[in-house]
Amino acid sequence: MAPRKIIIDTDPGQDDAVAILLALASPELQVLSVTAVAGNVPLARTERNARVAVELSGRPVPVMAGCDRPLRRPLETAEHVHGKTGLDGADLPEPTLPLDPRHAVDFIIDTLHEEPAGTVTLCVLGPLTNVATAFLRAPEVVDRVQEIVLMGGGFFEGGNITPAAEFNIYVDPEAADIVFRCGRPLTIVPLDCTHKALTTRARVERFRAMGTRVGEAVAGWLDFFERFDVQKYGSDGGPLHDPCVIAYLLRPELFGGRLINVEVETTSELTRGMTVADWWRVTKRAPNATFLRDVNAEGYFALLAERIGTL
Ligand code: BDR
Ligand code: CA
């Protein structure tokens, strides 16, 4: 079967970087590009970090920069989680892979025009600004999207940046709202799922034991990234959020969820960015998303180790 075409839209971030590696290591996927957006750190760092991850994989694909701020709000970043560079934890050289001069939003629009309708999946690992901007600027491309799979939101777990909101949705709730309402197949990987995929010591050491540059870097990133969540939640490791999006494309049977209605709070300051998930189907609002709640964590980390071990 021909590999599935994807665009990875991302704000690396250690977990984003691992997701990029997983995708580039997987023959079932054809990564058309990695498009950077401002999120965990400002755009100048996310595009650089995306190039670091792509270069580390040894399987180059174009990397381009997109929007440097949310649609209608000032950018809020998360250096307190990811460190000053956004990719603290591994000692890697400056990338030599050049930044592709095309703007990420133009690339998303042009690719959706050029590829046959229904053959490109958007994998979104950060705030939804680039994708929403593409949909606003060229509404005719929306119907050409095969599927959108994104990491964002949370319902039973609450939020991680405010009591109500998860970071990616909180940063640009208006963009998330546009994407959630776009009408194309949408799969949401929320905190309810990713908080079950913890980077336990044994799982991190498995990467280090590979004895490769990539395994060493992944272990270093995960060591750095988990310290914040371990302190916060008192858990056995930190949640490895973003690679779940790629793992879902590769092995959907590792995940469990429901097709339900999910909407984004954009007006309240108290609950800004909350994803209101009608898990129990108590309203008549039409289902618009598959909302994942469960993951087979052992299977997920086994898949990561198997694939990243090939790089
Ligand atoms: C999300 O926010 C970022 O910190 C991570 O990269 C992930 O995409 C988790 O809330
Ligand atoms: Ca991210």
mmCIF file of C-alpha atoms and ligand atoms in Angstrom:
data_model
loop_
_atom_site.group_PDB
_atom_site.id
_atom_site.type_symbol
_atom_site.label_atom_id
_atom_site.label_comp_id
_atom_site.label_asym_id
_atom_site.label_seq_id
_atom_site.Cartn_x
_atom_site.Cartn_y
_atom_site.Cartn_z
ATOM 1 C CA MET A 1 0.000 0.000 0.000
ATOM 2 C CA ALA A 2 1.226 3.525 -0.781
ATOM 3 C CA PRO A 3 2.353 5.386 2.314
ATOM 4 C CA ARG A 4 -0.082 7.813 3.838
ATOM 5 C CA LYS A 5 0.804 11.457 3.146
ATOM 6 C CA ILE A 6 1.040 13.664 6.184
ATOM 7 C CA ILE A 7 2.071 17.197 7.103
ATOM 8 C CA ILE A 8 3.377 17.544 10.664
ATOM 9 C CA ASP A 9 2.527 20.957 12.082
ATOM 10 C CA THR A 10 4.460 21.406 15.300
ATOM 11 C CA ASP A 11 6.076 23.585 17.994
ATOM 12 C CA PRO A 12 9.059 21.494 19.168
ATOM 13 C CA GLY A 13 9.254 20.774 22.162
ATOM 14 C CA GLN A 14 10.921 17.511 23.174
ATOM 15 C CA ASP A 15 7.748 15.443 22.713
ATOM 16 C CA ASP A 16 7.152 17.024 19.306
ATOM 17 C CA ALA A 17 10.716 16.092 18.343
ATOM 18 C CA VAL A 18 10.098 12.456 19.300
ATOM 19 C CA ALA A 19 6.897 12.505 17.235
ATOM 20 C CA ILE A 20 8.852 13.793 14.216
ATOM 21 C CA LEU A 21 11.390 10.985 14.649
ATOM 22 C CA LEU A 22 8.651 8.366 14.934
ATOM 23 C CA ALA A 23 7.018 9.577 11.715
ATOM 24 C CA LEU A 24 10.267 9.740 9.751
ATOM 25 C CA ALA A 25 11.168 6.253 10.939
ATOM 26 C CA SER A 26 7.865 4.783 9.724
ATOM 27 C CA PRO A 27 7.563 3.513 6.138
ATOM 28 C CA GLU A 28 3.757 3.625 6.341
ATOM 29 C CA LEU A 29 3.962 7.430 6.338
ATOM 30 C CA GLN A 30 5.222 9.926 3.773
ATOM 31 C CA VAL A 31 6.055 13.152 5.583
ATOM 32 C CA LEU A 32 5.503 15.922 3.015
ATOM 33 C CA SER A 33 6.892 18.573 5.327
ATOM 34 C CA VAL A 34 7.316 19.642 8.913
ATOM 35 C CA THR A 35 5.729 23.051 9.437
ATOM 36 C CA ALA A 36 6.608 25.043 12.523
ATOM 37 C CA VAL A 37 4.328 27.278 14.556
ATOM 38 C CA ALA A 38 4.921 29.426 17.631
ATOM 39 C CA GLY A 39 3.933 27.625 20.825
ATOM 40 C CA ASN A 40 6.177 25.996 23.404
ATOM 41 C CA VAL A 41 8.807 28.578 22.450
ATOM 42 C CA PRO A 42 8.807 31.416 19.877
ATOM 43 C CA LEU A 43 8.803 30.579 16.164
ATOM 44 C CA ALA A 44 12.535 31.201 15.644
ATOM 45 C CA ARG A 45 13.202 28.374 18.075
ATOM 46 C CA THR A 46 10.446 25.982 16.962
ATOM 47 C CA GLU A 47 11.571 26.082 13.329
ATOM 48 C CA ARG A 48 15.171 25.558 14.436
ATOM 49 C CA ASN A 49 14.157 22.701 16.724
ATOM 50 C CA ALA A 50 12.135 21.097 13.933
ATOM 51 C CA ARG A 51 15.261 21.172 11.765
ATOM 52 C CA VAL A 52 17.304 19.641 14.607
ATOM 53 C CA ALA A 53 14.861 16.725 14.875
ATOM 54 C CA VAL A 54 14.614 16.184 11.109
ATOM 55 C CA GLU A 55 18.378 16.308 10.701
ATOM 56 C CA LEU A 56 18.891 13.910 13.607
ATOM 57 C CA SER A 57 16.641 11.373 11.879
ATOM 58 C CA GLY A 58 18.955 11.268 8.839
ATOM 59 C CA ARG A 59 15.840 11.356 6.622
ATOM 60 C CA PRO A 60 15.518 14.969 5.491
ATOM 61 C CA VAL A 61 12.184 16.521 4.540
ATOM 62 C CA PRO A 62 11.384 20.217 4.033
ATOM 63 C CA VAL A 63 10.944 22.290 7.182
ATOM 64 C CA MET A 64 9.241 25.657 6.984
ATOM 65 C CA ALA A 65 8.127 28.362 9.375
ATOM 66 C CA GLY A 66 4.557 29.532 9.777
ATOM 67 C CA CYS A 67 2.691 31.888 12.096
ATOM 68 C CA ASP A 68 4.630 33.595 14.860
ATOM 69 C CA ARG A 69 1.615 34.361 17.050
ATOM 70 C CA PRO A 70 -1.961 33.225 17.665
ATOM 71 C CA LEU A 71 -4.828 34.592 15.551
ATOM 72 C CA ARG A 72 -6.054 37.155 18.045
ATOM 73 C CA ARG A 73 -3.962 36.970 21.195
ATOM 74 C CA PRO A 74 -0.400 37.530 22.307
ATOM 75 C CA LEU A 75 1.766 34.414 22.296
ATOM 76 C CA GLU A 76 2.209 32.549 25.587
ATOM 77 C CA THR A 77 5.072 30.064 25.723
ATOM 78 C CA ALA A 78 6.121 27.162 27.984
ATOM 79 C CA GLU A 79 9.840 27.448 28.693
ATOM 80 C CA HIS A 80 9.051 26.357 32.257
ATOM 81 C CA VAL A 81 8.321 22.899 30.815
ATOM 82 C CA HIS A 82 10.635 22.613 27.815
ATOM 83 C CA GLY A 83 13.606 24.760 28.868
ATOM 84 C CA LYS A 84 14.953 27.938 27.294
ATOM 85 C CA THR A 85 15.636 26.405 23.869
ATOM 86 C CA GLY A 86 12.449 24.315 23.859
ATOM 87 C CA LEU A 87 14.640 21.285 23.247
ATOM 88 C CA ASP A 88 16.819 21.189 26.358
ATOM 89 C CA GLY A 89 18.198 17.828 27.468
ATOM 90 C CA ALA A 90 20.372 16.692 24.534
ATOM 91 C CA ASP A 91 23.584 18.198 23.310
ATOM 92 C CA LEU A 92 23.099 18.442 19.551
ATOM 93 C CA PRO A 93 24.850 20.668 16.999
ATOM 94 C CA GLU A 94 23.181 23.548 15.199
ATOM 95 C CA PRO A 95 21.303 22.065 12.237
ATOM 96 C CA THR A 96 22.758 22.410 8.763
ATOM 97 C CA LEU A 97 19.411 21.649 7.123
ATOM 98 C CA PRO A 98 18.264 25.023 5.758
ATOM 99 C CA LEU A 99 14.849 26.432 6.461
ATOM 100 C CA ASP A 100 12.639 26.058 3.387
ATOM 101 C CA PRO A 101 11.744 29.619 2.265
ATOM 102 C CA ARG A 102 8.064 28.842 1.702
ATOM 103 C CA HIS A 103 5.611 29.969 4.393
ATOM 104 C CA ALA A 104 3.991 27.044 6.206
ATOM 105 C CA VAL A 105 0.475 28.333 5.549
ATOM 106 C CA ASP A 106 1.165 28.674 1.804
ATOM 107 C CA PHE A 107 2.626 25.178 1.783
ATOM 108 C CA ILE A 108 -0.440 23.695 3.492
ATOM 109 C CA ILE A 109 -2.773 25.460 1.034
ATOM 110 C CA ASP A 110 -0.714 24.618 -2.073
ATOM 111 C CA THR A 111 -0.259 20.988 -1.065
ATOM 112 C CA LEU A 112 -3.977 20.524 -0.458
ATOM 113 C CA HIS A 113 -4.654 22.005 -3.913
ATOM 114 C CA GLU A 114 -2.011 19.913 -5.670
ATOM 115 C CA GLU A 115 -2.484 16.495 -4.069
ATOM 116 C CA PRO A 116 -5.611 14.481 -4.918
ATOM 117 C CA ALA A 117 -8.512 15.419 -2.638
ATOM 118 C CA GLY A 118 -8.721 13.308 0.506
ATOM 119 C CA THR A 119 -5.122 12.114 0.472
ATOM 120 C CA VAL A 120 -3.338 14.463 2.900
ATOM 121 C CA THR A 121 -3.630 14.137 6.681
ATOM 122 C CA LEU A 122 -2.722 17.039 8.950
ATOM 123 C CA CYS A 123 -0.969 16.005 12.167
ATOM 124 C CA VAL A 124 -1.023 18.943 14.543
ATOM 125 C CA LEU A 125 1.204 18.891 17.634
ATOM 126 C CA GLY A 126 1.016 22.518 18.731
ATOM 127 C CA PRO A 127 -1.386 25.485 18.691
ATOM 128 C CA LEU A 128 -3.675 25.317 15.654
ATOM 129 C CA THR A 129 -2.718 28.718 14.223
ATOM 130 C CA ASN A 130 -1.129 27.556 10.945
ATOM 131 C CA VAL A 131 -3.974 25.213 10.048
ATOM 132 C CA ALA A 132 -6.724 27.682 10.990
ATOM 133 C CA THR A 133 -4.999 30.416 8.990
ATOM 134 C CA ALA A 134 -4.875 28.125 5.951
ATOM 135 C CA PHE A 135 -8.586 27.340 6.364
ATOM 136 C CA LEU A 136 -9.468 31.038 6.726
ATOM 137 C CA ARG A 137 -7.384 32.088 3.751
ATOM 138 C CA ALA A 138 -8.406 29.275 1.397
ATOM 139 C CA PRO A 139 -11.692 27.769 2.622
ATOM 140 C CA GLU A 140 -11.890 25.557 -0.485
ATOM 141 C CA VAL A 141 -8.992 23.423 0.796
ATOM 142 C CA VAL A 142 -10.869 22.274 3.898
ATOM 143 C CA ASP A 143 -12.856 19.635 2.010
ATOM 144 C CA ARG A 144 -9.645 18.294 0.469
ATOM 145 C CA VAL A 145 -8.177 17.292 3.853
ATOM 146 C CA GLN A 146 -8.248 13.555 4.501
ATOM 147 C CA GLU A 147 -8.209 13.809 8.279
ATOM 148 C CA ILE A 148 -6.885 15.969 11.078
ATOM 149 C CA VAL A 149 -5.265 14.261 14.062
ATOM 150 C CA LEU A 150 -4.193 16.620 16.817
ATOM 151 C CA MET A 151 -2.812 16.606 20.321
ATOM 152 C CA GLY A 152 -4.791 18.996 22.459
ATOM 153 C CA GLY A 153 -7.467 19.453 25.076
ATOM 154 C CA GLY A 154 -8.513 17.421 28.048
ATOM 155 C CA PHE A 155 -11.784 16.755 29.784
ATOM 156 C CA PHE A 156 -11.663 14.299 32.670
ATOM 157 C CA GLU A 157 -8.060 15.306 33.439
ATOM 158 C CA GLY A 158 -8.799 19.025 33.340
ATOM 159 C CA GLY A 159 -6.055 21.256 32.009
ATOM 160 C CA ASN A 160 -2.299 21.566 32.316
ATOM 161 C CA ILE A 161 -1.794 25.293 31.764
ATOM 162 C CA THR A 162 -4.923 26.399 33.622
ATOM 163 C CA PRO A 163 -7.281 24.220 35.678
ATOM 164 C CA ALA A 164 -9.550 24.063 32.626
ATOM 165 C CA ALA A 165 -7.292 24.177 29.578
ATOM 166 C CA GLU A 166 -4.543 22.228 27.894
ATOM 167 C CA PHE A 167 -1.641 24.276 26.481
ATOM 168 C CA ASN A 168 -2.115 23.830 22.702
ATOM 169 C CA ILE A 169 -5.773 24.817 22.809
ATOM 170 C CA TYR A 170 -5.285 27.543 25.426
ATOM 171 C CA VAL A 171 -2.631 29.356 23.373
ATOM 172 C CA ASP A 172 -4.899 29.821 20.361
ATOM 173 C CA PRO A 173 -8.502 28.894 21.216
ATOM 174 C CA GLU A 174 -9.930 30.783 18.228
ATOM 175 C CA ALA A 175 -7.779 28.711 15.882
ATOM 176 C CA ALA A 176 -8.810 25.504 17.640
ATOM 177 C CA ASP A 177 -12.453 26.513 17.339
ATOM 178 C CA ILE A 178 -12.091 26.929 13.564
ATOM 179 C CA VAL A 179 -10.476 23.505 13.204
ATOM 180 C CA PHE A 180 -12.936 21.753 15.533
ATOM 181 C CA ARG A 181 -15.829 23.101 13.448
ATOM 182 C CA CYS A 182 -14.272 22.443 10.034
ATOM 183 C CA GLY A 183 -16.380 19.379 9.273
ATOM 184 C CA ARG A 184 -13.553 17.047 8.246
ATOM 185 C CA PRO A 185 -12.751 13.827 10.148
ATOM 186 C CA LEU A 186 -11.028 14.935 13.339
ATOM 187 C CA THR A 187 -9.256 12.856 15.970
ATOM 188 C CA ILE A 188 -8.310 14.527 19.228
ATOM 189 C CA VAL A 189 -5.595 13.120 21.486
ATOM 190 C CA PRO A 190 -6.264 14.910 24.790
ATOM 191 C CA LEU A 191 -4.550 14.797 28.182
ATOM 192 C CA ASP A 192 -7.038 12.067 29.154
ATOM 193 C CA CYS A 193 -5.103 9.814 26.802
ATOM 194 C CA THR A 194 -1.545 11.157 27.065
ATOM 195 C CA HIS A 195 -1.517 11.133 30.871
ATOM 196 C CA LYS A 196 -1.656 7.341 30.583
ATOM 197 C CA ALA A 197 1.531 7.254 28.455
ATOM 198 C CA LEU A 198 4.193 7.933 31.068
ATOM 199 C CA THR A 199 7.949 7.981 30.492
ATOM 200 C CA THR A 200 8.836 5.541 33.268
ATOM 201 C CA ARG A 201 12.530 4.981 34.021
ATOM 202 C CA ALA A 202 12.556 1.617 32.248
ATOM 203 C CA ARG A 203 11.002 3.133 29.128
ATOM 204 C CA VAL A 204 13.523 5.981 28.987
ATOM 205 C CA GLU A 205 16.441 3.633 29.573
ATOM 206 C CA ARG A 206 15.303 1.545 26.630
ATOM 207 C CA PHE A 207 16.122 4.467 24.339
ATOM 208 C CA ARG A 208 19.471 5.100 26.025
ATOM 209 C CA ALA A 209 20.376 1.402 25.753
ATOM 210 C CA MET A 210 20.085 1.597 21.955
ATOM 211 C CA GLY A 211 23.566 3.069 22.019
ATOM 212 C CA THR A 212 22.770 5.285 19.017
ATOM 213 C CA ARG A 213 22.908 9.067 18.682
ATOM 214 C CA VAL A 214 19.151 9.147 18.238
ATOM 215 C CA GLY A 215 18.457 6.876 21.240
ATOM 216 C CA GLU A 216 20.787 8.978 23.389
ATOM 217 C CA ALA A 217 19.094 12.233 22.330
ATOM 218 C CA VAL A 218 15.592 10.874 22.938
ATOM 219 C CA ALA A 219 16.567 9.632 26.421
ATOM 220 C CA GLY A 220 18.121 13.036 27.223
ATOM 221 C CA TRP A 221 15.042 14.911 26.031
ATOM 222 C CA LEU A 222 12.685 12.680 27.990
ATOM 223 C CA ASP A 223 14.768 12.986 31.151
ATOM 224 C CA PHE A 224 14.576 16.755 30.885
ATOM 225 C CA PHE A 225 10.927 16.961 29.887
ATOM 226 C CA GLU A 226 9.568 14.618 32.560
ATOM 227 C CA ARG A 227 11.052 16.418 35.539
ATOM 228 C CA PHE A 228 8.396 19.128 35.440
ATOM 229 C CA ASP A 229 5.422 16.774 35.311
ATOM 230 C CA VAL A 230 6.872 14.344 37.843
ATOM 231 C CA GLN A 231 7.136 17.217 40.326
ATOM 232 C CA LYS A 232 3.686 18.479 39.457
ATOM 233 C CA TYR A 233 1.738 15.225 39.418
ATOM 234 C CA GLY A 234 3.951 13.010 41.573
ATOM 235 C CA SER A 235 3.695 10.473 38.747
ATOM 236 C CA ASP A 236 6.088 7.781 37.572
ATOM 237 C CA GLY A 237 7.425 9.740 34.583
ATOM 238 C CA GLY A 238 5.961 12.498 32.436
ATOM 239 C CA PRO A 239 3.255 12.135 29.776
ATOM 240 C CA LEU A 240 4.692 11.672 26.282
ATOM 241 C CA HIS A 241 1.980 13.620 24.481
ATOM 242 C CA ASP A 242 2.721 14.338 20.825
ATOM 243 C CA PRO A 243 4.021 10.995 19.502
ATOM 244 C CA CYS A 244 0.547 9.609 20.312
ATOM 245 C CA VAL A 245 -0.709 11.429 17.201
ATOM 246 C CA ILE A 246 1.710 9.557 14.956
ATOM 247 C CA ALA A 247 1.269 6.277 16.843
ATOM 248 C CA TYR A 248 -2.489 6.571 16.299
ATOM 249 C CA LEU A 249 -1.966 6.705 12.531
ATOM 250 C CA LEU A 250 0.332 3.693 12.667
ATOM 251 C CA ARG A 251 -1.521 1.536 15.202
ATOM 252 C CA PRO A 252 -5.039 2.864 15.912
ATOM 253 C CA GLU A 253 -5.856 -0.322 17.817
ATOM 254 C CA LEU A 254 -3.568 0.902 20.624
ATOM 255 C CA PHE A 255 -6.081 3.663 21.364
ATOM 256 C CA GLY A 256 -9.665 3.835 22.551
ATOM 257 C CA GLY A 257 -12.136 6.696 22.269
ATOM 258 C CA ARG A 258 -15.575 7.842 21.214
ATOM 259 C CA LEU A 259 -17.025 9.852 18.359
ATOM 260 C CA ILE A 260 -18.593 12.772 20.209
ATOM 261 C CA ASN A 261 -19.183 16.513 20.126
ATOM 262 C CA VAL A 262 -16.243 18.592 21.348
ATOM 263 C CA GLU A 263 -16.297 22.382 21.433
ATOM 264 C CA VAL A 264 -13.787 25.003 22.543
ATOM 265 C CA GLU A 265 -14.455 27.772 25.047
ATOM 266 C CA THR A 266 -13.253 31.040 23.526
ATOM 267 C CA THR A 267 -15.025 33.758 25.500
ATOM 268 C CA SER A 268 -14.639 33.077 29.226
ATOM 269 C CA GLU A 269 -11.366 34.238 30.742
ATOM 270 C CA LEU A 270 -11.743 31.636 33.505
ATOM 271 C CA THR A 271 -12.110 28.630 31.219
ATOM 272 C CA ARG A 272 -10.506 29.951 28.013
ATOM 273 C CA GLY A 273 -9.387 27.056 25.814
ATOM 274 C CA MET A 274 -11.366 24.404 27.669
ATOM 275 C CA THR A 275 -12.436 21.516 25.445
ATOM 276 C CA VAL A 276 -16.031 20.753 26.385
ATOM 277 C CA ALA A 277 -16.368 17.090 25.455
ATOM 278 C CA ASP A 278 -19.854 15.563 25.416
ATOM 279 C CA TRP A 279 -18.453 12.162 26.395
ATOM 280 C CA TRP A 280 -21.773 10.990 27.843
ATOM 281 C CA ARG A 281 -23.723 12.335 24.864
ATOM 282 C CA VAL A 282 -26.021 14.404 27.030
ATOM 283 C CA THR A 283 -26.652 17.022 24.327
ATOM 284 C CA LYS A 284 -27.955 16.803 20.790
ATOM 285 C CA ARG A 285 -24.875 18.596 19.451
ATOM 286 C CA ALA A 286 -23.589 16.751 16.409
ATOM 287 C CA PRO A 287 -20.473 14.610 16.876
ATOM 288 C CA ASN A 288 -17.442 16.264 15.287
ATOM 289 C CA ALA A 289 -14.457 14.400 16.713
ATOM 290 C CA THR A 290 -13.119 11.074 17.840
ATOM 291 C CA PHE A 291 -11.949 11.889 21.361
ATOM 292 C CA LEU A 292 -9.349 9.397 22.570
ATOM 293 C CA ARG A 293 -9.327 8.486 26.231
ATOM 294 C CA ASP A 294 -7.256 5.316 26.431
ATOM 295 C CA VAL A 295 -3.898 4.116 25.214
ATOM 296 C CA ASN A 296 -2.085 0.820 25.576
ATOM 297 C CA ALA A 297 1.040 2.430 27.020
ATOM 298 C CA GLU A 298 3.217 -0.680 26.760
ATOM 299 C CA GLY A 299 2.297 -1.109 23.109
ATOM 300 C CA TYR A 300 2.897 2.587 22.456
ATOM 301 C CA PHE A 301 6.390 2.598 23.957
ATOM 302 C CA ALA A 302 7.219 -0.690 22.244
ATOM 303 C CA LEU A 303 6.279 0.887 18.901
ATOM 304 C CA LEU A 304 8.400 3.952 19.669
ATOM 305 C CA ALA A 305 11.403 1.833 20.613
ATOM 306 C CA GLU A 306 11.044 -0.408 17.558
ATOM 307 C CA ARG A 307 10.847 2.501 15.110
ATOM 308 C CA ILE A 308 13.323 4.882 16.744
ATOM 309 C CA GLY A 309 15.725 1.970 16.985
ATOM 310 C CA THR A 310 15.899 1.956 13.178
ATOM 311 C CA LEU A 311 17.222 5.523 12.923
HETATM 312 C C1 BDR B 1 1.227 19.881 24.624
HETATM 313 O O1 BDR B 1 1.836 21.127 24.929
HETATM 314 C C2 BDR B 1 3.217 21.055 24.741
HETATM 315 O O2 BDR B 1 3.857 21.395 25.916
HETATM 316 C C3 BDR B 1 3.545 19.659 24.285
HETATM 317 O O3 BDR B 1 4.500 19.707 23.242
HETATM 318 C C4 BDR B 1 2.238 19.097 23.810
HETATM 319 O O4 BDR B 1 2.002 19.359 22.441
HETATM 320 C C5 BDR B 1 0.786 19.197 25.902
HETATM 321 O O5 BDR B 1 -0.111 20.007 26.584
HETATM 322 CA CA CA B 2 3.738 20.210 20.992
#
